[in-house]
Tab-separated table of C-alpha atoms in Angstrom:
chain	number	residue	atom	x	y	z
A	1	MET	CA	-127.697	207.085	72.236
A	2	PRO	CA	-128.213	210.675	71.111
A	3	ALA	CA	-125.026	212.729	70.953
A	4	ARG	CA	-124.172	213.908	74.404
A	5	THR	CA	-122.254	217.008	75.347
A	6	GLU	CA	-118.525	216.268	75.391
A	7	TRP	CA	-116.278	217.698	78.031
A	8	ARG	CA	-112.711	218.398	76.946
A	9	PRO	CA	-109.851	217.806	79.388
A	10	GLY	CA	-108.853	220.963	81.230
A	11	PRO	CA	-106.645	222.064	84.079
A	12	LEU	CA	-109.291	221.069	86.623
A	13	PRO	CA	-110.704	217.558	87.188
A	14	LEU	CA	-114.453	217.158	86.765
A	15	LEU	CA	-114.832	215.917	90.315
A	16	SER	CA	-112.321	216.169	93.154
A	17	ALA	CA	-112.190	215.659	96.884
A	18	ARG	CA	-109.592	216.680	99.441
A	19	GLY	CA	-109.314	215.473	103.029
A	20	LEU	CA	-112.574	213.584	102.879
A	21	SER	CA	-113.466	211.972	106.186
A	22	LYS	CA	-116.574	210.216	107.479
A	23	SER	CA	-117.334	208.260	110.653
A	24	PHE	CA	-120.448	206.579	112.030
A	25	ALA	CA	-121.682	206.195	115.603
A	26	ARG	CA	-121.155	202.744	117.036
A	27	GLY	CA	-123.862	201.350	119.283
A	28	LEU	CA	-126.234	203.873	120.847
A	29	VAL	CA	-126.544	207.298	119.152
A	30	SER	CA	-125.450	208.914	122.419
A	31	SER	CA	-122.325	206.748	122.568
A	32	PRO	CA	-119.018	208.542	121.918
A	33	ALA	CA	-117.604	205.473	120.161
A	34	ARG	CA	-117.448	205.941	116.393
A	35	THR	CA	-116.220	203.852	113.411
A	36	ARG	CA	-114.044	205.662	110.968
A	37	ALA	CA	-115.250	204.862	107.436
A	38	LEU	CA	-113.063	207.378	105.524
A	39	GLU	CA	-109.855	209.010	106.670
A	40	SER	CA	-108.474	212.027	104.732
A	41	VAL	CA	-109.180	210.665	101.247
A	42	ASP	CA	-107.978	212.719	98.212
A	43	ILE	CA	-109.271	211.820	94.799
A	44	ASP	CA	-109.503	213.413	91.322
A	45	LEU	CA	-111.754	212.207	88.507
A	46	SER	CA	-110.998	213.754	85.124
A	47	SER	CA	-112.804	213.869	81.839
A	48	GLY	CA	-112.276	210.699	79.806
A	49	GLU	CA	-111.241	208.527	82.782
A	50	LEU	CA	-112.738	205.245	84.001
A	51	VAL	CA	-111.238	204.770	87.428
A	52	GLY	CA	-111.574	201.567	89.394
A	53	LEU	CA	-112.060	201.687	93.177
A	54	ALA	CA	-111.038	198.292	94.642
A	55	GLY	CA	-111.324	197.145	98.243
A	56	GLY	CA	-112.807	194.374	100.397
A	57	HIS	CA	-115.936	194.428	102.478
A	58	GLY	CA	-115.887	197.429	104.815
A	59	ALA	CA	-113.093	199.186	102.986
A	60	GLY	CA	-115.216	202.358	102.609
A	61	LYS	CA	-116.112	202.156	98.895
A	62	THR	CA	-119.840	202.814	99.313
A	63	THR	CA	-119.271	205.568	101.846
A	64	LEU	CA	-116.844	207.310	99.472
A	65	LEU	CA	-119.211	207.062	96.496
A	66	GLN	CA	-122.153	208.341	98.558
A	67	CYS	CA	-120.175	211.283	99.910
A	68	LEU	CA	-118.992	212.200	96.408
A	69	SER	CA	-122.552	211.995	95.064
A	70	GLY	CA	-123.923	214.164	97.921
A	71	LEU	CA	-126.149	211.392	99.275
A	72	LEU	CA	-124.107	211.262	102.529
A	73	ARG	CA	-122.837	214.190	104.586
A	74	LYS	CA	-119.058	214.172	105.056
A	75	ASP	CA	-117.506	215.033	108.419
A	76	ALA	CA	-114.563	216.900	106.955
A	77	GLY	CA	-112.896	217.814	103.646
A	78	ARG	CA	-114.168	219.454	100.486
A	79	ILE	CA	-115.679	218.247	97.223
A	80	GLU	CA	-115.589	220.207	93.971
A	81	LEU	CA	-117.404	219.703	90.683
A	82	SER	CA	-115.669	221.440	87.775
A	83	GLY	CA	-113.913	223.691	90.267
A	84	ASN	CA	-117.123	224.670	92.145
A	85	SER	CA	-117.521	223.600	95.755
A	86	LEU	CA	-120.335	221.236	96.589
A	87	SER	CA	-122.022	221.703	99.930
A	88	SER	CA	-122.102	218.718	102.284
A	89	GLY	CA	-125.067	216.521	101.569
A	90	THR	CA	-125.947	218.396	98.332
A	91	SER	CA	-126.428	216.410	95.128
A	92	SER	CA	-125.952	217.639	91.595
A	93	PRO	CA	-127.833	216.502	88.477
A	94	ALA	CA	-124.422	216.234	86.773
A	95	ILE	CA	-123.479	213.357	89.097
A	96	ALA	CA	-125.242	210.011	88.851
A	97	TYR	CA	-124.856	207.383	91.533
A	98	VAL	CA	-125.688	203.683	90.918
A	99	PRO	CA	-126.182	201.826	94.220
A	100	ALA	CA	-125.153	198.245	94.813
A	101	THR	CA	-128.767	197.140	95.221
A	102	PRO	CA	-131.160	199.582	93.506
A	103	VAL	CA	-134.715	199.874	94.865
A	104	TYR	CA	-137.695	200.715	92.645
A	105	TYR	CA	-141.428	200.282	92.862
A	106	PRO	CA	-141.913	196.606	91.946
A	107	PHE	CA	-144.741	197.309	89.478
A	108	LEU	CA	-142.568	199.483	87.236
A	109	THR	CA	-141.149	197.999	84.055
A	110	VAL	CA	-137.508	198.257	82.983
A	111	ARG	CA	-138.605	200.757	80.308
A	112	ASP	CA	-140.363	202.896	82.935
A	113	VAL	CA	-137.231	203.138	85.122
A	114	ILE	CA	-134.817	204.038	82.379
A	115	GLU	CA	-137.244	206.513	80.805
A	116	SER	CA	-137.602	208.256	84.137
A	117	GLY	CA	-133.841	208.928	84.094
A	118	ALA	CA	-134.096	210.701	80.695
A	119	ALA	CA	-137.185	212.611	81.659
A	120	ARG	CA	-135.901	213.714	85.092
A	121	ARG	CA	-133.069	215.786	83.663
A	122	GLY	CA	-135.005	216.879	80.528
A	123	ILE	CA	-132.126	216.182	78.240
A	124	HIS	CA	-134.210	215.305	75.257
A	125	PRO	CA	-137.663	216.229	74.023
A	126	ARG	CA	-138.361	212.549	73.416
A	127	PRO	CA	-137.224	210.516	76.475
A	128	ALA	CA	-138.365	207.296	74.781
A	129	VAL	CA	-135.662	207.669	72.154
A	130	VAL	CA	-132.954	207.956	74.866
A	131	THR	CA	-134.503	205.020	76.708
A	132	GLU	CA	-134.371	202.707	73.675
A	133	ALA	CA	-130.764	203.664	73.064
A	134	ALA	CA	-129.803	203.030	76.645
A	135	MET	CA	-131.477	199.579	76.606
A	136	ARG	CA	-129.654	198.678	73.399
A	137	LEU	CA	-126.322	199.835	74.910
A	138	LEU	CA	-126.808	197.547	77.914
A	139	ASP	CA	-128.529	194.687	76.114
A	140	LEU	CA	-131.812	195.135	78.026
A	141	GLN	CA	-134.282	195.091	75.140
A	142	GLN	CA	-135.564	191.636	76.051
A	143	PHE	CA	-136.396	192.923	79.522
A	144	ALA	CA	-138.003	196.187	78.436
A	145	ASP	CA	-141.542	195.275	79.460
A	146	CYS	CA	-140.591	193.078	82.421
A	147	ARG	CA	-141.629	194.344	85.843
A	148	ILE	CA	-138.868	195.101	88.335
A	149	MET	CA	-140.181	192.356	90.669
A	150	GLY	CA	-139.501	189.706	88.005
A	151	ILE	CA	-135.892	190.358	87.087
A	152	SER	CA	-132.661	189.085	88.627
A	153	ARG	CA	-130.322	191.249	90.740
A	154	ASP	CA	-127.622	191.457	88.116
A	155	VAL	CA	-130.152	192.648	85.477
A	156	LEU	CA	-131.531	195.135	88.053
A	157	HIS	CA	-128.022	196.560	88.536
A	158	ARG	CA	-127.762	196.904	84.717
A	159	VAL	CA	-131.144	198.735	84.694
A	160	ALA	CA	-129.850	201.194	87.301
A	161	ILE	CA	-126.823	201.920	85.147
A	162	GLY	CA	-129.119	202.477	82.159
A	163	GLU	CA	-131.208	204.904	84.208
A	164	ALA	CA	-128.032	206.768	85.189
A	165	LEU	CA	-126.708	206.988	81.616
A	166	ALA	CA	-130.116	208.156	80.344
A	167	SER	CA	-129.787	211.193	82.619
A	168	ASN	CA	-126.622	212.248	80.646
A	169	PRO	CA	-124.321	212.690	83.641
A	170	GLU	CA	-120.908	214.307	83.568
A	171	VAL	CA	-119.842	211.986	86.379
A	172	ILE	CA	-121.132	208.483	87.070
A	173	LEU	CA	-120.336	206.608	90.261
A	174	VAL	CA	-121.101	202.889	90.118
A	175	ASP	CA	-121.109	200.875	93.373
A	176	SER	CA	-120.288	197.139	93.571
A	177	PRO	CA	-123.095	194.795	92.527
A	178	PRO	CA	-124.448	192.325	95.090
A	179	VAL	CA	-122.023	189.812	96.586
A	180	GLU	CA	-123.021	186.921	94.279
A	181	HIS	CA	-122.152	189.059	91.220
A	182	ALA	CA	-119.254	190.955	92.693
A	183	ARG	CA	-116.395	189.019	91.092
A	184	SER	CA	-116.991	190.586	87.665
A	185	PHE	CA	-119.119	192.966	85.721
A	186	ALA	CA	-120.894	191.860	82.555
A	187	PRO	CA	-118.804	192.767	79.486
A	188	VAL	CA	-121.712	194.837	78.101
A	189	VAL	CA	-121.667	196.961	81.289
A	190	LEU	CA	-117.936	197.577	81.133
A	191	CYS	CA	-118.177	198.463	77.437
A	192	ALA	CA	-121.021	200.934	78.047
A	193	LEU	CA	-119.141	202.636	80.889
A	194	GLN	CA	-115.945	202.744	78.840
A	195	ASN	CA	-117.810	204.353	75.946
A	196	TRP	CA	-119.268	206.946	78.340
A	197	ALA	CA	-115.832	207.796	79.596
A	198	ASN	CA	-114.478	207.987	76.072
A	199	ALA	CA	-117.191	210.496	75.258
A	200	GLY	CA	-115.775	212.799	77.948
A	201	ALA	CA	-117.405	211.904	81.230
A	202	ALA	CA	-115.601	210.771	84.395
A	203	VAL	CA	-116.534	207.291	85.619
A	204	LEU	CA	-115.699	205.679	89.019
A	205	VAL	CA	-116.513	201.990	89.429
A	206	ALA	CA	-116.244	200.229	92.760
A	207	ALA	CA	-115.400	196.524	92.901
A	208	ARG	CA	-114.272	194.068	95.538
A	209	GLU	CA	-111.499	192.817	93.312
A	210	ALA	CA	-109.364	194.906	91.007
A	211	SER	CA	-109.503	192.128	88.358
A	212	ALA	CA	-113.200	192.830	87.860
A	213	ILE	CA	-112.455	196.164	86.168
A	214	ALA	CA	-108.806	195.941	85.259
A	215	ASN	CA	-109.497	195.435	81.534
A	216	VAL	CA	-111.162	198.864	81.139
A	217	ALA	CA	-109.821	201.037	83.969
A	218	THR	CA	-107.334	203.775	83.244
A	219	ARG	CA	-106.394	203.779	86.934
A	220	ILE	CA	-107.216	201.595	89.924
A	221	ILE	CA	-107.323	202.934	93.415
A	222	LEU	CA	-106.979	200.536	96.320
A	223	LEU	CA	-109.022	201.473	99.400
A	224	ASP	CA	-108.248	199.832	102.725
A	225	SER	CA	-110.049	200.637	106.007
A	226	GLY	CA	-111.114	204.048	104.739
A	227	ARG	CA	-107.674	205.066	103.417
A	228	MET	CA	-106.298	205.154	99.937
A	229	SER	CA	-103.452	202.677	100.210
A	230	ARG	CA	-102.212	202.577	96.587
A	231	THR	CA	-102.944	203.719	93.083
A	232	PHE	CA	-102.143	201.977	89.813
A	233	ALA	CA	-101.929	203.642	86.406
A	234	LEU	CA	-102.047	201.897	83.027
A	235	GLU	CA	-98.660	201.814	81.326
A	236	SER	CA	-98.436	203.417	77.889
A	237	PHE	CA	-95.561	201.260	76.645
A	238	GLY	CA	-97.859	198.961	74.708
A	239	GLU	CA	-96.265	195.646	75.621
A	240	PRO	CA	-98.820	192.898	76.477
A	241	ILE	CA	-98.353	190.979	79.698
A	242	ILE	CA	-99.063	187.269	79.736
A	243	GLY	CA	-100.864	186.299	82.931
A	244	ALA	CA	-101.235	182.910	84.490
A	245	SER	CA	-104.034	182.099	82.084
A	246	GLY	CA	-101.777	182.775	79.114
A	247	SER	CA	-103.962	185.632	77.843
A	248	PRO	CA	-102.706	189.199	77.342
A	249	ASN	CA	-103.588	191.519	80.142
A	250	ARG	CA	-103.120	195.238	80.647
A	251	ARG	CA	-100.186	196.067	82.917
A	252	PHE	CA	-100.542	198.415	85.846
A	253	VAL	CA	-97.729	200.163	87.637
A	254	ALA	CA	-97.628	201.919	91.002
A	255	GLU	CA	-98.401	205.624	90.895
A	256	ARG	CA	-97.951	208.236	93.606
A	257	VAL	CA	-100.832	208.403	96.071
A	258	HIS	CA	-102.144	211.773	97.150
C-alpha cells in the first residue's frame, strides 16, 4: 500500500481509557434492572502494538471495542486519543472499527467497499491505487468483482478489514469474526494487521480464544464479565517454548493489570 504516516512512540499512548463502564437495561426500558457489560476498565494502546483481547461469549469484548470507537456511549470513564479527550459517543476518522459481522448493500462489489474506505478519508488522490494494494495485502484479488451477497462470512470479515486499512487509521479495532470462524484468524489477516502495527499504528484484536492471536500479539488482555482479569506480555528473552504440538510458540508472562 502507499506509504502511510508513521507515528513514533511517545510518552502518551495513541488510545487510552480509564474507568470505562457500560451497562444495558434488562427487560423493559423502564425497568431498573441492568446488566453490567464493562466495569472500570483501564486500557492503553500504544504505537506499534498489536494487542489481543480474549474472552468468552458475553465477556464484554464488543462493548469495549464499540465504546473505544465512539459507536457506543459509555456510562462512565474517559477515553483519550493522542492525549485529547473524546466525547462520549463521538467517533474519530483516526479510529477504524471492524465489526464481527459487517453489513453492506448486497449489490456492492468487494472493490466498491474497500475503495469507499480510501475515498471516505481522502487519503490519496487515487483511491483505486489504495484499494488494489489493500486487496493484495489481504489476498482478495480473486473476489474483487464479486458482489457482497455472493461471498462467505470469513471473506466478508476480511473485506471489512481491507476497508478499514484503506482509510489509513492510526488505531484499528477488530472484533471477533462469526462463531464458526472464531477459533482462528486467517494467516493473511494476522500478517496484514501485524504489518500495520509495525508501521506505527495501534491494533486491538478481539478473539474468543487467546491462541487465535497469540502468534502475533505483543500483549494479550483477558476480559471476564466486563472486567480485565489478567494481562500477558511477550517475553523478550528469546527462548522458544515447545508446546504440546511440539512446535515453537511465543511465551507469555503475567503482567500487572491496571
